Amino acid sequence: MEMRQINYFMEVAKREHMTEAADALHVAQSSVSRQISNLEAELGIDLFIRDGRRVKLTPIGKIFLMRMIKTTNMMEEAKREVKEYLNPESGTVRIAFPISMAAHTLPSVIYAFRMRYPEAKFQMSNALYYDLINGVVHGDFNLAMIAPMPLKEQETRISGTNLFTENIIALVPIHHALANRTSIKLEELKDDSFVVLPEGFVFRDQVIEACNKVGFSPEIAFEGKDIDALKGLVSAGLGVALMPEMTLVDNTPQSTIMVPLSNSNLSRTVGVIYPTQRKLLPTEELFYNFLLETYDKKN
């Protein structure tokens, strides 16, 4: 089994088309077909169901693909690890994060880290809550900022550290009846329309659960695809929203007012997670320790 065969196999599996895979690989379609056939002959199985040049993975082909993704990730990490042991201060940190941390939390700490290590590089991606956990487990990235922190007894495949706890606050239109208050109770918004994130976002679930705990189910008027969309909906007077406080630092839209909530339990933990089954690469470990140092000073 050759690395070229594996690369061809993964490209065909991704595109489900021999010719399109060949174009992406900049080789002849006949070469791709031949290498796939050689790989199947060596393994003694059919990896694809063929329909002309269009193909689909067989059940065993899907299993083989998952194994090859993990294998290639490990090979890439091994190469990076060798480079970074020679000079960890100029390596790469692969980190993922929820969209709520895109505007302030992560950029500010990356800026501070690169002030200390200016040659360090970052590969960043955002994902939903459970995709962050699965991405760390399966090697798509080694670090992820996350909120709230998963409970250790619920998720044994990852480890991590709480960095800080942030308040949840209300964002209301500027002419809202409660806009001039120094603080409010969440239940005072029970007659308002809410704007929330779509289903699948853990923070949406947290908002609904918080409302339920104080005795009402929020009337959901609109959904926004991200935090900035929610801000725009509130600014347009289409409802109120609950927000993590950090998402509004230096970024409160016009025609809105932040109002603290006096309910003492309205907060979320923010932390960083990493896999229990793999070591962090040197530059990633450098960044992880920098996170601990940074937030320890702030707490």
PDB file of C-alpha atoms in Angstrom:
ATOM      1  CA  MET A   1       0.000   0.000   0.000  1.00  0.00           C
ATOM      2  CA  GLU A   2       1.602   3.249  -1.182  1.00  0.00           C
ATOM      3  CA  MET A   3       0.981   6.776   0.017  1.00  0.00           C
ATOM      4  CA  ARG A   4       0.075   7.787  -3.542  1.00  0.00           C
ATOM      5  CA  GLN A   5      -2.698   5.184  -3.560  1.00  0.00           C
ATOM      6  CA  ILE A   6      -4.042   6.503  -0.270  1.00  0.00           C
ATOM      7  CA  ASN A   7      -4.028  10.094  -1.539  1.00  0.00           C
ATOM      8  CA  TYR A   8      -5.855   9.073  -4.707  1.00  0.00           C
ATOM      9  CA  PHE A   9      -8.369   7.018  -2.702  1.00  0.00           C
ATOM     10  CA  MET A  10      -9.155   9.908  -0.339  1.00  0.00           C
ATOM     11  CA  GLU A  11      -9.591  12.373  -3.203  1.00  0.00           C
ATOM     12  CA  VAL A  12     -11.985  10.042  -5.038  1.00  0.00           C
ATOM     13  CA  ALA A  13     -13.911   9.404  -1.816  1.00  0.00           C
ATOM     14  CA  LYS A  14     -14.214  13.149  -1.263  1.00  0.00           C
ATOM     15  CA  ARG A  15     -15.462  13.948  -4.787  1.00  0.00           C
ATOM     16  CA  GLU A  16     -17.276  10.687  -5.626  1.00  0.00           C
ATOM     17  CA  HIS A  17     -16.075  11.096  -9.214  1.00  0.00           C
ATOM     18  CA  MET A  18     -12.960   9.674 -10.870  1.00  0.00           C
ATOM     19  CA  THR A  19     -12.501  12.448 -13.430  1.00  0.00           C
ATOM     20  CA  GLU A  20     -13.031  15.266 -10.931  1.00  0.00           C
ATOM     21  CA  ALA A  21     -10.566  13.624  -8.539  1.00  0.00           C
ATOM     22  CA  ALA A  22      -8.016  13.269 -11.349  1.00  0.00           C
ATOM     23  CA  ASP A  23      -8.423  16.963 -12.239  1.00  0.00           C
ATOM     24  CA  ALA A  24      -7.886  17.961  -8.620  1.00  0.00           C
ATOM     25  CA  LEU A  25      -4.781  15.750  -8.419  1.00  0.00           C
ATOM     26  CA  HIS A  26      -3.476  16.995 -11.800  1.00  0.00           C
ATOM     27  CA  VAL A  27      -3.057  13.458 -13.149  1.00  0.00           C
ATOM     28  CA  ALA A  28      -4.743  11.389 -15.827  1.00  0.00           C
ATOM     29  CA  GLN A  29      -8.066   9.765 -14.954  1.00  0.00           C
ATOM     30  CA  SER A  30      -6.686   6.397 -16.058  1.00  0.00           C
ATOM     31  CA  SER A  31      -3.883   6.716 -13.508  1.00  0.00           C
ATOM     32  CA  VAL A  32      -6.373   7.316 -10.690  1.00  0.00           C
ATOM     33  CA  SER A  33      -8.515   4.349 -11.759  1.00  0.00           C
ATOM     34  CA  ARG A  34      -5.473   2.089 -11.979  1.00  0.00           C
ATOM     35  CA  GLN A  35      -4.159   3.049  -8.536  1.00  0.00           C
ATOM     36  CA  ILE A  36      -7.579   2.543  -6.945  1.00  0.00           C
ATOM     37  CA  SER A  37      -7.893  -0.873  -8.614  1.00  0.00           C
ATOM     38  CA  ASN A  38      -4.398  -1.841  -7.398  1.00  0.00           C
ATOM     39  CA  LEU A  39      -5.299  -0.772  -3.863  1.00  0.00           C
ATOM     40  CA  GLU A  40      -8.527  -2.791  -3.916  1.00  0.00           C
ATOM     41  CA  ALA A  41      -6.677  -5.819  -5.289  1.00  0.00           C
ATOM     42  CA  GLU A  42      -4.072  -5.571  -2.529  1.00  0.00           C
ATOM     43  CA  LEU A  43      -6.745  -5.265   0.175  1.00  0.00           C
ATOM     44  CA  GLY A  44      -8.976  -7.915  -1.386  1.00  0.00           C
ATOM     45  CA  ILE A  45     -12.113  -5.757  -1.112  1.00  0.00           C
ATOM     46  CA  ASP A  46     -14.164  -3.297  -3.171  1.00  0.00           C
ATOM     47  CA  LEU A  47     -13.790   0.204  -1.758  1.00  0.00           C
ATOM     48  CA  PHE A  48     -16.245   1.798  -4.208  1.00  0.00           C
ATOM     49  CA  ILE A  49     -19.535   1.074  -5.915  1.00  0.00           C
ATOM     50  CA  ARG A  50     -18.996   2.213  -9.503  1.00  0.00           C
ATOM     51  CA  ASP A  51     -21.514   3.869 -11.788  1.00  0.00           C
ATOM     52  CA  GLY A  52     -19.412   4.937 -14.745  1.00  0.00           C
ATOM     53  CA  ARG A  53     -16.949   7.488 -13.474  1.00  0.00           C
ATOM     54  CA  ARG A  54     -19.198   8.369 -10.556  1.00  0.00           C
ATOM     55  CA  VAL A  55     -18.551   6.280  -7.447  1.00  0.00           C
ATOM     56  CA  LYS A  56     -19.746   5.822  -3.877  1.00  0.00           C
ATOM     57  CA  LEU A  57     -17.939   4.234  -0.962  1.00  0.00           C
ATOM     58  CA  THR A  58     -18.935   0.728   0.047  1.00  0.00           C
ATOM     59  CA  PRO A  59     -19.600   0.171   3.785  1.00  0.00           C
ATOM     60  CA  ILE A  60     -16.065  -1.208   4.244  1.00  0.00           C
ATOM     61  CA  GLY A  61     -14.784   1.669   2.113  1.00  0.00           C
ATOM     62  CA  LYS A  62     -16.271   4.148   4.595  1.00  0.00           C
ATOM     63  CA  ILE A  63     -14.487   2.403   7.458  1.00  0.00           C
ATOM     64  CA  PHE A  64     -11.217   2.385   5.509  1.00  0.00           C
ATOM     65  CA  LEU A  65     -11.607   6.115   4.773  1.00  0.00           C
ATOM     66  CA  MET A  66     -12.032   6.958   8.481  1.00  0.00           C
ATOM     67  CA  ARG A  67      -8.909   4.954   9.317  1.00  0.00           C
ATOM     68  CA  MET A  68      -6.913   6.650   6.552  1.00  0.00           C
ATOM     69  CA  ILE A  69      -7.998  10.123   7.692  1.00  0.00           C
ATOM     70  CA  LYS A  70      -6.730   9.352  11.196  1.00  0.00           C
ATOM     71  CA  THR A  71      -3.532   7.863   9.782  1.00  0.00           C
ATOM     72  CA  THR A  72      -2.743  10.830   7.545  1.00  0.00           C
ATOM     73  CA  ASN A  73      -3.502  13.244  10.398  1.00  0.00           C
ATOM     74  CA  MET A  74      -1.016  11.355  12.576  1.00  0.00           C
ATOM     75  CA  MET A  75       1.612  11.428   9.806  1.00  0.00           C
ATOM     76  CA  GLU A  76       1.194  15.160   9.334  1.00  0.00           C
ATOM     77  CA  GLU A  77       1.451  15.692  13.070  1.00  0.00           C
ATOM     78  CA  ALA A  78       4.616  13.593  13.198  1.00  0.00           C
ATOM     79  CA  LYS A  79       6.228  15.791  10.540  1.00  0.00           C
ATOM     80  CA  ARG A  80       5.133  18.949  12.335  1.00  0.00           C
ATOM     81  CA  GLU A  81       6.349  17.587  15.647  1.00  0.00           C
ATOM     82  CA  VAL A  82       9.865  17.026  14.300  1.00  0.00           C
ATOM     83  CA  LYS A  83       9.994  20.593  12.956  1.00  0.00           C
ATOM     84  CA  GLU A  84       8.567  22.138  16.098  1.00  0.00           C
ATOM     85  CA  TYR A  85      10.931  20.356  18.471  1.00  0.00           C
ATOM     86  CA  LEU A  86      13.719  22.141  16.636  1.00  0.00           C
ATOM     87  CA  ASN A  87      12.038  25.529  17.033  1.00  0.00           C
ATOM     88  CA  PRO A  88       8.691  25.520  18.891  1.00  0.00           C
ATOM     89  CA  GLU A  89       8.397  29.310  18.873  1.00  0.00           C
ATOM     90  CA  SER A  90       7.856  29.355  15.099  1.00  0.00           C
ATOM     91  CA  GLY A  91       5.502  26.388  14.772  1.00  0.00           C
ATOM     92  CA  THR A  92       1.757  26.216  14.111  1.00  0.00           C
ATOM     93  CA  VAL A  93      -1.176  26.069  16.503  1.00  0.00           C
ATOM     94  CA  ARG A  94      -4.289  24.353  15.143  1.00  0.00           C
ATOM     95  CA  ILE A  95      -7.207  25.618  17.186  1.00  0.00           C
ATOM     96  CA  ALA A  96     -10.976  25.718  16.797  1.00  0.00           C
ATOM     97  CA  PHE A  97     -13.544  27.876  18.550  1.00  0.00           C
ATOM     98  CA  PRO A  98     -17.258  28.700  18.704  1.00  0.00           C
ATOM     99  CA  ILE A  99     -18.400  31.671  16.667  1.00  0.00           C
ATOM    100  CA  SER A 100     -19.175  33.596  19.877  1.00  0.00           C
ATOM    101  CA  MET A 101     -15.422  33.872  20.555  1.00  0.00           C
ATOM    102  CA  ALA A 102     -14.492  35.080  17.075  1.00  0.00           C
ATOM    103  CA  ALA A 103     -14.828  38.813  17.667  1.00  0.00           C
ATOM    104  CA  HIS A 104     -12.890  39.385  20.887  1.00  0.00           C
ATOM    105  CA  THR A 105     -11.871  36.442  23.074  1.00  0.00           C
ATOM    106  CA  LEU A 106      -9.644  34.464  20.725  1.00  0.00           C
ATOM    107  CA  PRO A 107      -8.219  37.348  18.632  1.00  0.00           C
ATOM    108  CA  SER A 108      -7.098  39.227  21.743  1.00  0.00           C
ATOM    109  CA  VAL A 109      -5.215  36.251  23.236  1.00  0.00           C
ATOM    110  CA  ILE A 110      -3.649  35.332  19.872  1.00  0.00           C
ATOM    111  CA  TYR A 111      -2.458  38.922  19.475  1.00  0.00           C
ATOM    112  CA  ALA A 112      -0.837  38.809  22.923  1.00  0.00           C
ATOM    113  CA  PHE A 113       0.760  35.424  22.182  1.00  0.00           C
ATOM    114  CA  ARG A 114       2.268  36.666  18.911  1.00  0.00           C
ATOM    115  CA  MET A 115       3.643  39.720  20.667  1.00  0.00           C
ATOM    116  CA  ARG A 116       5.741  37.252  22.663  1.00  0.00           C
ATOM    117  CA  TYR A 117       6.299  34.728  19.830  1.00  0.00           C
ATOM    118  CA  PRO A 118       6.015  36.715  16.582  1.00  0.00           C
ATOM    119  CA  GLU A 119       6.922  33.786  14.310  1.00  0.00           C
ATOM    120  CA  ALA A 120       4.158  31.517  15.615  1.00  0.00           C
ATOM    121  CA  LYS A 121       1.421  30.648  13.119  1.00  0.00           C
ATOM    122  CA  PHE A 122      -2.223  29.663  13.553  1.00  0.00           C
ATOM    123  CA  GLN A 123      -4.681  27.491  11.669  1.00  0.00           C
ATOM    124  CA  MET A 124      -8.121  28.430  12.962  1.00  0.00           C
ATOM    125  CA  SER A 125     -11.615  27.152  12.323  1.00  0.00           C
ATOM    126  CA  ASN A 126     -14.962  27.655  13.994  1.00  0.00           C
ATOM    127  CA  ALA A 127     -17.459  24.905  14.729  1.00  0.00           C
ATOM    128  CA  LEU A 128     -20.531  24.009  16.716  1.00  0.00           C
ATOM    129  CA  TYR A 129     -20.172  22.730  20.274  1.00  0.00           C
ATOM    130  CA  TYR A 130     -20.194  18.987  19.652  1.00  0.00           C
ATOM    131  CA  ASP A 131     -18.139  19.384  16.468  1.00  0.00           C
ATOM    132  CA  LEU A 132     -15.451  21.069  18.589  1.00  0.00           C
ATOM    133  CA  ILE A 133     -15.327  18.041  20.869  1.00  0.00           C
ATOM    134  CA  ASN A 134     -15.359  15.541  17.996  1.00  0.00           C
ATOM    135  CA  GLY A 135     -12.728  17.531  16.103  1.00  0.00           C
ATOM    136  CA  VAL A 136     -10.350  17.336  19.063  1.00  0.00           C
ATOM    137  CA  VAL A 137     -11.053  13.628  19.558  1.00  0.00           C
ATOM    138  CA  HIS A 138     -10.531  12.719  15.897  1.00  0.00           C
ATOM    139  CA  GLY A 139      -7.484  14.879  15.262  1.00  0.00           C
ATOM    140  CA  ASP A 140      -8.919  17.629  13.064  1.00  0.00           C
ATOM    141  CA  PHE A 141      -7.284  19.988  15.562  1.00  0.00           C
ATOM    142  CA  ASN A 142      -5.594  19.553  18.924  1.00  0.00           C
ATOM    143  CA  LEU A 143      -6.967  22.527  20.833  1.00  0.00           C
ATOM    144  CA  ALA A 144     -10.398  24.094  21.050  1.00  0.00           C
ATOM    145  CA  MET A 145     -11.793  26.990  23.009  1.00  0.00           C
ATOM    146  CA  ILE A 146     -15.247  25.992  24.194  1.00  0.00           C
ATOM    147  CA  ALA A 147     -18.190  27.175  26.275  1.00  0.00           C
ATOM    148  CA  PRO A 148     -19.492  25.727  28.437  1.00  0.00           C
ATOM    149  CA  MET A 149     -16.769  23.303  29.463  1.00  0.00           C
ATOM    150  CA  PRO A 150     -17.880  19.654  29.049  1.00  0.00           C
ATOM    151  CA  LEU A 151     -18.313  17.702  32.262  1.00  0.00           C
ATOM    152  CA  LYS A 152     -15.419  15.282  32.791  1.00  0.00           C
ATOM    153  CA  GLU A 153     -17.697  12.382  33.619  1.00  0.00           C
ATOM    154  CA  GLN A 154     -19.591  12.891  30.338  1.00  0.00           C
ATOM    155  CA  GLU A 155     -16.590  13.123  28.020  1.00  0.00           C
ATOM    156  CA  THR A 156     -13.512  11.036  28.876  1.00  0.00           C
ATOM    157  CA  ARG A 157     -11.789  11.418  25.507  1.00  0.00           C
ATOM    158  CA  ILE A 158     -10.777  15.001  26.209  1.00  0.00           C
ATOM    159  CA  SER A 159      -9.100  16.942  28.990  1.00  0.00           C
ATOM    160  CA  GLY A 160      -9.050  20.649  29.567  1.00  0.00           C
ATOM    161  CA  THR A 161      -9.075  23.618  31.896  1.00  0.00           C
ATOM    162  CA  ASN A 162     -11.615  26.262  32.831  1.00  0.00           C
ATOM    163  CA  LEU A 163     -10.157  29.636  31.908  1.00  0.00           C
ATOM    164  CA  PHE A 164     -12.843  32.001  33.174  1.00  0.00           C
ATOM    165  CA  THR A 165     -16.548  32.418  33.847  1.00  0.00           C
ATOM    166  CA  GLU A 166     -18.446  35.122  32.007  1.00  0.00           C
ATOM    167  CA  ASN A 167     -21.816  36.666  32.703  1.00  0.00           C
ATOM    168  CA  ILE A 168     -24.814  36.367  30.439  1.00  0.00           C
ATOM    169  CA  ILE A 169     -26.446  39.744  29.853  1.00  0.00           C
ATOM    170  CA  ALA A 170     -29.513  41.064  28.038  1.00  0.00           C
ATOM    171  CA  LEU A 171     -29.259  43.086  24.836  1.00  0.00           C
ATOM    172  CA  VAL A 172     -32.383  45.182  24.223  1.00  0.00           C
ATOM    173  CA  PRO A 173     -33.392  47.851  21.692  1.00  0.00           C
ATOM    174  CA  ILE A 174     -32.538  51.374  22.807  1.00  0.00           C
ATOM    175  CA  HIS A 175     -36.198  52.365  23.260  1.00  0.00           C
ATOM    176  CA  HIS A 176     -37.088  49.240  25.262  1.00  0.00           C
ATOM    177  CA  ALA A 177     -38.997  49.940  28.485  1.00  0.00           C
ATOM    178  CA  LEU A 178     -36.182  48.399  30.564  1.00  0.00           C
ATOM    179  CA  ALA A 179     -33.261  49.973  28.671  1.00  0.00           C
ATOM    180  CA  ASN A 180     -32.544  52.579  31.358  1.00  0.00           C
ATOM    181  CA  ARG A 181     -32.358  50.092  34.237  1.00  0.00           C
ATOM    182  CA  THR A 182     -28.995  49.311  35.857  1.00  0.00           C
ATOM    183  CA  SER A 183     -30.011  45.644  36.057  1.00  0.00           C
ATOM    184  CA  ILE A 184     -33.078  43.490  35.542  1.00  0.00           C
ATOM    185  CA  LYS A 185     -34.312  40.028  36.402  1.00  0.00           C
ATOM    186  CA  LEU A 186     -34.593  37.629  33.475  1.00  0.00           C
ATOM    187  CA  GLU A 187     -38.278  37.014  34.233  1.00  0.00           C
ATOM    188  CA  GLU A 188     -38.977  40.682  33.460  1.00  0.00           C
ATOM    189  CA  LEU A 189     -38.447  39.810  29.782  1.00  0.00           C
ATOM    190  CA  LYS A 190     -41.141  37.100  29.753  1.00  0.00           C
ATOM    191  CA  ASP A 191     -43.499  39.194  27.576  1.00  0.00           C
ATOM    192  CA  ASP A 192     -40.812  40.098  25.040  1.00  0.00           C
ATOM    193  CA  SER A 193     -40.016  38.419  21.747  1.00  0.00           C
ATOM    194  CA  PHE A 194     -36.577  36.783  21.705  1.00  0.00           C
ATOM    195  CA  VAL A 195     -34.050  36.418  18.932  1.00  0.00           C
ATOM    196  CA  VAL A 196     -31.892  33.308  19.287  1.00  0.00           C
ATOM    197  CA  LEU A 197     -29.321  31.181  17.507  1.00  0.00           C
ATOM    198  CA  PRO A 198     -30.563  28.267  15.336  1.00  0.00           C
ATOM    199  CA  GLU A 199     -31.140  24.766  16.670  1.00  0.00           C
ATOM    200  CA  GLY A 200     -27.882  22.894  17.137  1.00  0.00           C
ATOM    201  CA  PHE A 201     -26.198  25.749  19.011  1.00  0.00           C
ATOM    202  CA  VAL A 202     -25.653  24.925  22.673  1.00  0.00           C
ATOM    203  CA  PHE A 203     -26.015  28.587  23.643  1.00  0.00           C
ATOM    204  CA  ARG A 204     -29.566  28.584  22.232  1.00  0.00           C
ATOM    205  CA  ASP A 205     -30.354  25.677  24.584  1.00  0.00           C
ATOM    206  CA  GLN A 206     -28.804  27.594  27.487  1.00  0.00           C
ATOM    207  CA  VAL A 207     -31.008  30.623  26.795  1.00  0.00           C
ATOM    208  CA  ILE A 208     -34.197  28.558  26.669  1.00  0.00           C
ATOM    209  CA  GLU A 209     -33.211  26.597  29.785  1.00  0.00           C
ATOM    210  CA  ALA A 210     -32.457  29.815  31.710  1.00  0.00           C
ATOM    211  CA  CYS A 211     -35.873  31.212  30.832  1.00  0.00           C
ATOM    212  CA  ASN A 212     -37.590  27.973  31.791  1.00  0.00           C
ATOM    213  CA  LYS A 213     -35.872  28.002  35.186  1.00  0.00           C
ATOM    214  CA  VAL A 214     -37.404  31.369  36.043  1.00  0.00           C
ATOM    215  CA  GLY A 215     -40.870  30.296  34.944  1.00  0.00           C
ATOM    216  CA  PHE A 216     -41.450  31.097  31.282  1.00  0.00           C
ATOM    217  CA  SER A 217     -40.818  29.785  27.789  1.00  0.00           C
ATOM    218  CA  PRO A 218     -39.379  32.501  25.540  1.00  0.00           C
ATOM    219  CA  GLU A 219     -41.398  33.505  22.498  1.00  0.00           C
ATOM    220  CA  ILE A 220     -38.896  33.087  19.666  1.00  0.00           C
ATOM    221  CA  ALA A 221     -39.516  35.678  16.959  1.00  0.00           C
ATOM    222  CA  PHE A 222     -36.389  35.300  14.841  1.00  0.00           C
ATOM    223  CA  GLU A 223     -33.286  33.148  14.534  1.00  0.00           C
ATOM    224  CA  GLY A 224     -29.895  34.536  13.556  1.00  0.00           C
ATOM    225  CA  LYS A 225     -27.084  32.384  12.180  1.00  0.00           C
ATOM    226  CA  ASP A 226     -24.491  33.887  14.544  1.00  0.00           C
ATOM    227  CA  ILE A 227     -24.016  36.397  17.357  1.00  0.00           C
ATOM    228  CA  ASP A 228     -23.568  39.338  14.968  1.00  0.00           C
ATOM    229  CA  ALA A 229     -26.868  38.468  13.285  1.00  0.00           C
ATOM    230  CA  LEU A 230     -28.596  38.516  16.673  1.00  0.00           C
ATOM    231  CA  LYS A 231     -27.130  41.952  17.375  1.00  0.00           C
ATOM    232  CA  GLY A 232     -28.533  43.204  14.080  1.00  0.00           C
ATOM    233  CA  LEU A 233     -31.995  41.834  14.843  1.00  0.00           C
ATOM    234  CA  VAL A 234     -32.019  43.513  18.262  1.00  0.00           C
ATOM    235  CA  SER A 235     -30.736  46.754  16.728  1.00  0.00           C
ATOM    236  CA  ALA A 236     -33.658  46.648  14.282  1.00  0.00           C
ATOM    237  CA  GLY A 237     -36.078  46.381  17.213  1.00  0.00           C
ATOM    238  CA  LEU A 238     -37.194  42.859  16.354  1.00  0.00           C
ATOM    239  CA  GLY A 239     -36.659  41.373  19.811  1.00  0.00           C
ATOM    240  CA  VAL A 240     -34.360  41.004  22.796  1.00  0.00           C
ATOM    241  CA  ALA A 241     -31.438  38.595  23.142  1.00  0.00           C
ATOM    242  CA  LEU A 242     -29.293  37.045  25.817  1.00  0.00           C
ATOM    243  CA  MET A 243     -25.581  37.307  25.071  1.00  0.00           C
ATOM    244  CA  PRO A 244     -22.277  36.177  26.556  1.00  0.00           C
ATOM    245  CA  GLU A 245     -20.742  39.370  27.930  1.00  0.00           C
ATOM    246  CA  MET A 246     -17.478  38.929  26.011  1.00  0.00           C
ATOM    247  CA  THR A 247     -19.280  39.105  22.656  1.00  0.00           C
ATOM    248  CA  LEU A 248     -20.205  42.728  23.357  1.00  0.00           C
ATOM    249  CA  VAL A 249     -16.774  44.026  24.398  1.00  0.00           C
ATOM    250  CA  ASP A 250     -16.016  46.959  22.057  1.00  0.00           C
ATOM    251  CA  ASN A 251     -18.751  45.659  19.762  1.00  0.00           C
ATOM    252  CA  THR A 252     -22.178  46.836  20.931  1.00  0.00           C
ATOM    253  CA  PRO A 253     -24.284  47.853  17.919  1.00  0.00           C
ATOM    254  CA  GLN A 254     -26.036  51.190  17.649  1.00  0.00           C
ATOM    255  CA  SER A 255     -29.638  51.361  18.820  1.00  0.00           C
ATOM    256  CA  THR A 256     -29.063  48.698  21.479  1.00  0.00           C
ATOM    257  CA  ILE A 257     -28.399  48.731  25.207  1.00  0.00           C
ATOM    258  CA  MET A 258     -26.658  46.102  27.356  1.00  0.00           C
ATOM    259  CA  VAL A 259     -28.528  45.423  30.585  1.00  0.00           C
ATOM    260  CA  PRO A 260     -26.956  43.201  33.275  1.00  0.00           C
ATOM    261  CA  LEU A 261     -29.095  40.396  34.663  1.00  0.00           C
ATOM    262  CA  SER A 262     -29.325  40.136  38.432  1.00  0.00           C
ATOM    263  CA  ASN A 263     -30.041  36.387  38.341  1.00  0.00           C
ATOM    264  CA  SER A 264     -26.888  35.022  39.976  1.00  0.00           C
ATOM    265  CA  ASN A 265     -26.831  31.746  38.033  1.00  0.00           C
ATOM    266  CA  LEU A 266     -26.704  33.311  34.559  1.00  0.00           C
ATOM    267  CA  SER A 267     -23.129  32.689  33.485  1.00  0.00           C
ATOM    268  CA  ARG A 268     -21.118  30.219  31.423  1.00  0.00           C
ATOM    269  CA  THR A 269     -17.729  28.628  31.840  1.00  0.00           C
ATOM    270  CA  VAL A 270     -15.177  29.177  29.096  1.00  0.00           C
ATOM    271  CA  GLY A 271     -12.232  26.845  28.718  1.00  0.00           C
ATOM    272  CA  VAL A 272      -9.798  25.071  26.453  1.00  0.00           C
ATOM    273  CA  ILE A 273      -9.828  21.347  25.641  1.00  0.00           C
ATOM    274  CA  TYR A 274      -7.293  18.919  24.179  1.00  0.00           C
ATOM    275  CA  PRO A 275      -7.250  15.155  23.482  1.00  0.00           C
ATOM    276  CA  THR A 276      -6.410  12.667  26.210  1.00  0.00           C
ATOM    277  CA  GLN A 277      -4.946  10.177  23.722  1.00  0.00           C
ATOM    278  CA  ARG A 278      -2.448  12.496  21.997  1.00  0.00           C
ATOM    279  CA  LYS A 279       0.272  14.838  23.187  1.00  0.00           C
ATOM    280  CA  LEU A 280       0.058  18.475  22.241  1.00  0.00           C
ATOM    281  CA  LEU A 281       2.696  19.479  19.743  1.00  0.00           C
ATOM    282  CA  PRO A 282       5.376  21.840  21.114  1.00  0.00           C
ATOM    283  CA  THR A 283       3.939  25.099  19.771  1.00  0.00           C
ATOM    284  CA  GLU A 284       0.434  24.101  20.832  1.00  0.00           C
ATOM    285  CA  GLU A 285       1.689  23.300  24.314  1.00  0.00           C
ATOM    286  CA  LEU A 286       3.345  26.714  24.373  1.00  0.00           C
ATOM    287  CA  PHE A 287       0.022  28.348  23.498  1.00  0.00           C
ATOM    288  CA  TYR A 288      -1.926  26.208  25.981  1.00  0.00           C
ATOM    289  CA  ASN A 289       0.386  27.265  28.822  1.00  0.00           C
ATOM    290  CA  PHE A 290       0.099  30.874  27.640  1.00  0.00           C
ATOM    291  CA  LEU A 291      -3.700  30.626  27.964  1.00  0.00           C
ATOM    292  CA  LEU A 292      -3.386  29.324  31.509  1.00  0.00           C
ATOM    293  CA  GLU A 293      -0.931  32.094  32.408  1.00  0.00           C
ATOM    294  CA  THR A 294      -3.056  34.826  30.806  1.00  0.00           C
ATOM    295  CA  TYR A 295      -6.335  33.946  32.471  1.00  0.00           C
ATOM    296  CA  ASP A 296      -4.742  33.105  35.801  1.00  0.00           C
ATOM    297  CA  LYS A 297      -3.537  36.712  35.943  1.00  0.00           C
ATOM    298  CA  LYS A 298      -7.005  38.024  35.118  1.00  0.00           C
ATOM    299  CA  ASN A 299      -8.854  35.881  37.673  1.00  0.00           C
TER     300      ASN A 299
END
